Amino acid sequence: IYFPGTTGFNAGHVVVYIDTSGSIGDHELTHFLSVIAGILTEAAPEVLQVGSCDTQAYPPHTMEEVCEIEQYVAEGGGGTYMPAIYKTLAEEDITPDVLIILTDGYTRWDVAPPYPVVVVSTTNKVCPYGETIRLDIDK
């Protein structure tokens, strides 16, 4: 007997990075964590890793359940340089099926990495490669 399940899209290996520069406050971080919860529950990735980035990217942590998001502590708080993510992922030997960056978009982007990038931006700033999605958050 087969029963229907809620397995989502089985998104593969997803890496999400949160912008933790000085222009990102608690309000934005709360919304970013909600986006991550949605990815975990709706997209059902095989692997979900979450990291944070200001002028440097911190190695990502694997998350398997939504309750882990509440315990996640984002590192950083300085300037902004999102391409540092690509260097850290290369150093950690991580090649995701997709990289999702949650940011306000106030950064240099430099050269595209060798995997798909989706930028979720709280402003109208657009990444010159990949796909940029606007995230409207109420202040």
PDB file of C-alpha atoms in Angstrom:
ATOM      1  CA  ILE A   1       0.000   0.000   0.000  1.00  0.00           C
ATOM      2  CA  TYR A   2       1.374   3.384  -0.988  1.00  0.00           C
ATOM      3  CA  PHE A   3       0.410   6.518   0.881  1.00  0.00           C
ATOM      4  CA  PRO A   4       0.905  10.048  -0.402  1.00  0.00           C
ATOM      5  CA  GLY A   5       3.631  11.993   1.322  1.00  0.00           C
ATOM      6  CA  THR A   6       4.805  15.566   1.668  1.00  0.00           C
ATOM      7  CA  THR A   7       8.346  15.203   0.418  1.00  0.00           C
ATOM      8  CA  GLY A   8       8.524  18.630  -1.250  1.00  0.00           C
ATOM      9  CA  PHE A   9      10.707  19.098  -4.288  1.00  0.00           C
ATOM     10  CA  ASN A  10      13.793  17.211  -3.087  1.00  0.00           C
ATOM     11  CA  ALA A  11      16.001  20.156  -3.912  1.00  0.00           C
ATOM     12  CA  GLY A  12      19.369  18.415  -3.635  1.00  0.00           C
ATOM     13  CA  HIS A  13      22.278  20.121  -1.855  1.00  0.00           C
ATOM     14  CA  VAL A  14      21.232  23.665  -0.928  1.00  0.00           C
ATOM     15  CA  VAL A  15      23.560  26.151   0.741  1.00  0.00           C
ATOM     16  CA  VAL A  16      22.058  29.322   2.218  1.00  0.00           C
ATOM     17  CA  TYR A  17      24.165  32.261   3.332  1.00  0.00           C
ATOM     18  CA  ILE A  18      22.847  35.103   5.464  1.00  0.00           C
ATOM     19  CA  ASP A  19      24.272  38.609   5.072  1.00  0.00           C
ATOM     20  CA  THR A  20      25.357  39.628   8.579  1.00  0.00           C
ATOM     21  CA  SER A  21      26.892  42.977   7.702  1.00  0.00           C
ATOM     22  CA  GLY A  22      26.206  46.051   9.799  1.00  0.00           C
ATOM     23  CA  SER A  23      23.254  47.077   7.597  1.00  0.00           C
ATOM     24  CA  ILE A  24      21.321  43.929   8.561  1.00  0.00           C
ATOM     25  CA  GLY A  25      19.380  44.156  11.816  1.00  0.00           C
ATOM     26  CA  ASP A  26      17.305  41.766  13.910  1.00  0.00           C
ATOM     27  CA  HIS A  27      14.223  42.464  11.791  1.00  0.00           C
ATOM     28  CA  GLU A  28      15.948  41.312   8.600  1.00  0.00           C
ATOM     29  CA  LEU A  29      17.580  38.345  10.337  1.00  0.00           C
ATOM     30  CA  THR A  30      14.191  37.166  11.585  1.00  0.00           C
ATOM     31  CA  HIS A  31      12.828  37.232   8.044  1.00  0.00           C
ATOM     32  CA  PHE A  32      15.928  35.497   6.696  1.00  0.00           C
ATOM     33  CA  LEU A  33      15.511  32.678   9.218  1.00  0.00           C
ATOM     34  CA  SER A  34      11.855  32.341   8.181  1.00  0.00           C
ATOM     35  CA  VAL A  35      12.972  31.942   4.571  1.00  0.00           C
ATOM     36  CA  ILE A  36      15.357  29.177   5.657  1.00  0.00           C
ATOM     37  CA  ALA A  37      12.537  27.426   7.525  1.00  0.00           C
ATOM     38  CA  GLY A  38      10.455  27.573   4.361  1.00  0.00           C
ATOM     39  CA  ILE A  39      13.267  26.112   2.282  1.00  0.00           C
ATOM     40  CA  LEU A  40      13.710  23.280   4.761  1.00  0.00           C
ATOM     41  CA  THR A  41      10.019  22.401   4.927  1.00  0.00           C
ATOM     42  CA  GLU A  42       8.830  23.181   1.401  1.00  0.00           C
ATOM     43  CA  ALA A  43      11.805  22.306  -0.814  1.00  0.00           C
ATOM     44  CA  ALA A  44      12.892  19.268   1.242  1.00  0.00           C
ATOM     45  CA  PRO A  45      16.576  19.522   0.284  1.00  0.00           C
ATOM     46  CA  GLU A  46      18.723  16.406   0.567  1.00  0.00           C
ATOM     47  CA  VAL A  47      21.267  18.575   2.408  1.00  0.00           C
ATOM     48  CA  LEU A  48      20.742  22.089   3.768  1.00  0.00           C
ATOM     49  CA  GLN A  49      23.744  24.041   4.985  1.00  0.00           C
ATOM     50  CA  VAL A  50      23.489  27.531   6.458  1.00  0.00           C
ATOM     51  CA  GLY A  51      26.285  30.037   6.906  1.00  0.00           C
ATOM     52  CA  SER A  52      26.758  33.743   7.462  1.00  0.00           C
ATOM     53  CA  CYS A  53      28.897  36.352   5.738  1.00  0.00           C
ATOM     54  CA  ASP A  54      30.016  39.931   6.271  1.00  0.00           C
ATOM     55  CA  THR A  55      33.484  40.662   4.801  1.00  0.00           C
ATOM     56  CA  GLN A  56      34.346  37.013   5.361  1.00  0.00           C
ATOM     57  CA  ALA A  57      32.212  33.926   5.022  1.00  0.00           C
ATOM     58  CA  TYR A  58      32.005  31.522   7.918  1.00  0.00           C
ATOM     59  CA  PRO A  59      31.806  27.760   7.208  1.00  0.00           C
ATOM     60  CA  PRO A  60      28.202  26.591   6.896  1.00  0.00           C
ATOM     61  CA  HIS A  61      26.410  24.309   9.346  1.00  0.00           C
ATOM     62  CA  THR A  62      24.168  21.438   8.256  1.00  0.00           C
ATOM     63  CA  MET A  63      20.530  21.736   9.338  1.00  0.00           C
ATOM     64  CA  GLU A  64      18.059  18.890   9.223  1.00  0.00           C
ATOM     65  CA  GLU A  65      15.077  20.172  11.207  1.00  0.00           C
ATOM     66  CA  VAL A  66      13.292  23.493  11.585  1.00  0.00           C
ATOM     67  CA  CYS A  67      13.956  23.554  15.346  1.00  0.00           C
ATOM     68  CA  GLU A  68      17.689  23.906  14.594  1.00  0.00           C
ATOM     69  CA  ILE A  69      17.053  27.290  12.984  1.00  0.00           C
ATOM     70  CA  GLU A  70      15.999  28.766  16.329  1.00  0.00           C
ATOM     71  CA  GLN A  71      19.373  27.773  17.782  1.00  0.00           C
ATOM     72  CA  TYR A  72      21.446  29.099  14.867  1.00  0.00           C
ATOM     73  CA  VAL A  73      23.740  31.999  15.754  1.00  0.00           C
ATOM     74  CA  ALA A  74      24.776  34.082  12.759  1.00  0.00           C
ATOM     75  CA  GLU A  75      28.405  35.191  12.815  1.00  0.00           C
ATOM     76  CA  GLY A  76      29.701  38.538  11.622  1.00  0.00           C
ATOM     77  CA  GLY A  77      28.522  42.102  11.878  1.00  0.00           C
ATOM     78  CA  GLY A  78      31.159  44.033   9.946  1.00  0.00           C
ATOM     79  CA  GLY A  79      31.313  45.227   6.343  1.00  0.00           C
ATOM     80  CA  THR A  80      29.929  43.435   3.288  1.00  0.00           C
ATOM     81  CA  TYR A  81      31.568  41.220   0.673  1.00  0.00           C
ATOM     82  CA  MET A  82      29.310  38.389  -0.476  1.00  0.00           C
ATOM     83  CA  PRO A  83      31.848  36.837  -2.935  1.00  0.00           C
ATOM     84  CA  ALA A  84      33.775  35.658   0.143  1.00  0.00           C
ATOM     85  CA  ILE A  85      31.151  32.893   0.219  1.00  0.00           C
ATOM     86  CA  TYR A  86      32.525  31.361  -2.993  1.00  0.00           C
ATOM     87  CA  LYS A  87      36.044  31.209  -1.562  1.00  0.00           C
ATOM     88  CA  THR A  88      34.866  29.598   1.690  1.00  0.00           C
ATOM     89  CA  LEU A  89      32.780  26.997  -0.135  1.00  0.00           C
ATOM     90  CA  ALA A  90      35.795  26.121  -2.316  1.00  0.00           C
ATOM     91  CA  GLU A  91      38.033  25.841   0.766  1.00  0.00           C
ATOM     92  CA  GLU A  92      35.447  23.602   2.463  1.00  0.00           C
ATOM     93  CA  ASP A  93      35.151  21.515  -0.767  1.00  0.00           C
ATOM     94  CA  ILE A  94      31.423  22.265  -1.007  1.00  0.00           C
ATOM     95  CA  THR A  95      29.754  22.458  -4.419  1.00  0.00           C
ATOM     96  CA  PRO A  96      26.040  23.028  -3.890  1.00  0.00           C
ATOM     97  CA  ASP A  97      23.286  22.373  -6.390  1.00  0.00           C
ATOM     98  CA  VAL A  98      22.212  25.934  -5.599  1.00  0.00           C
ATOM     99  CA  LEU A  99      23.528  28.754  -3.414  1.00  0.00           C
ATOM    100  CA  ILE A 100      20.929  31.095  -1.932  1.00  0.00           C
ATOM    101  CA  ILE A 101      22.145  34.413  -0.521  1.00  0.00           C
ATOM    102  CA  LEU A 102      19.835  36.379   1.791  1.00  0.00           C
ATOM    103  CA  THR A 103      20.977  40.017   1.718  1.00  0.00           C
ATOM    104  CA  ASP A 104      20.120  43.672   1.282  1.00  0.00           C
ATOM    105  CA  GLY A 105      22.262  43.594  -1.877  1.00  0.00           C
ATOM    106  CA  TYR A 106      24.732  46.279  -0.813  1.00  0.00           C
ATOM    107  CA  THR A 107      27.876  44.413  -1.878  1.00  0.00           C
ATOM    108  CA  ARG A 108      30.247  43.862  -4.779  1.00  0.00           C
ATOM    109  CA  TRP A 109      29.474  40.652  -6.651  1.00  0.00           C
ATOM    110  CA  ASP A 110      32.626  40.016  -8.706  1.00  0.00           C
ATOM    111  CA  VAL A 111      32.653  36.843 -10.871  1.00  0.00           C
ATOM    112  CA  ALA A 112      29.926  34.203 -10.757  1.00  0.00           C
ATOM    113  CA  PRO A 113      30.735  30.883  -9.079  1.00  0.00           C
ATOM    114  CA  PRO A 114      30.435  27.569 -10.999  1.00  0.00           C
ATOM    115  CA  TYR A 115      26.978  26.759  -9.549  1.00  0.00           C
ATOM    116  CA  PRO A 116      23.573  28.456  -9.651  1.00  0.00           C
ATOM    117  CA  VAL A 117      23.085  31.490  -7.399  1.00  0.00           C
ATOM    118  CA  VAL A 118      19.770  32.861  -6.170  1.00  0.00           C
ATOM    119  CA  VAL A 119      19.942  36.182  -4.367  1.00  0.00           C
ATOM    120  CA  VAL A 120      17.011  37.063  -2.125  1.00  0.00           C
ATOM    121  CA  SER A 121      17.261  40.810  -1.603  1.00  0.00           C
ATOM    122  CA  THR A 122      15.380  43.120   0.751  1.00  0.00           C
ATOM    123  CA  THR A 123      16.124  46.049  -1.611  1.00  0.00           C
ATOM    124  CA  ASN A 124      15.924  46.641  -5.349  1.00  0.00           C
ATOM    125  CA  LYS A 125      19.641  45.828  -5.733  1.00  0.00           C
ATOM    126  CA  VAL A 126      20.162  43.085  -8.331  1.00  0.00           C
ATOM    127  CA  CYS A 127      23.023  40.607  -8.592  1.00  0.00           C
ATOM    128  CA  PRO A 128      24.580  40.740 -12.112  1.00  0.00           C
ATOM    129  CA  TYR A 129      24.356  36.947 -12.475  1.00  0.00           C
ATOM    130  CA  GLY A 130      22.023  34.203 -11.330  1.00  0.00           C
ATOM    131  CA  GLU A 131      18.525  35.139 -10.264  1.00  0.00           C
ATOM    132  CA  THR A 132      17.527  37.921  -7.877  1.00  0.00           C
ATOM    133  CA  ILE A 133      14.246  37.717  -5.987  1.00  0.00           C
ATOM    134  CA  ARG A 134      12.859  40.675  -4.039  1.00  0.00           C
ATOM    135  CA  LEU A 135      11.872  39.929  -0.444  1.00  0.00           C
ATOM    136  CA  ASP A 136       9.465  42.562   0.858  1.00  0.00           C
ATOM    137  CA  ILE A 137       9.652  42.876   4.607  1.00  0.00           C
ATOM    138  CA  ASP A 138       7.584  45.269   6.670  1.00  0.00           C
ATOM    139  CA  LYS A 139       9.579  47.574   8.904  1.00  0.00           C
TER     140      LYS A 139
END
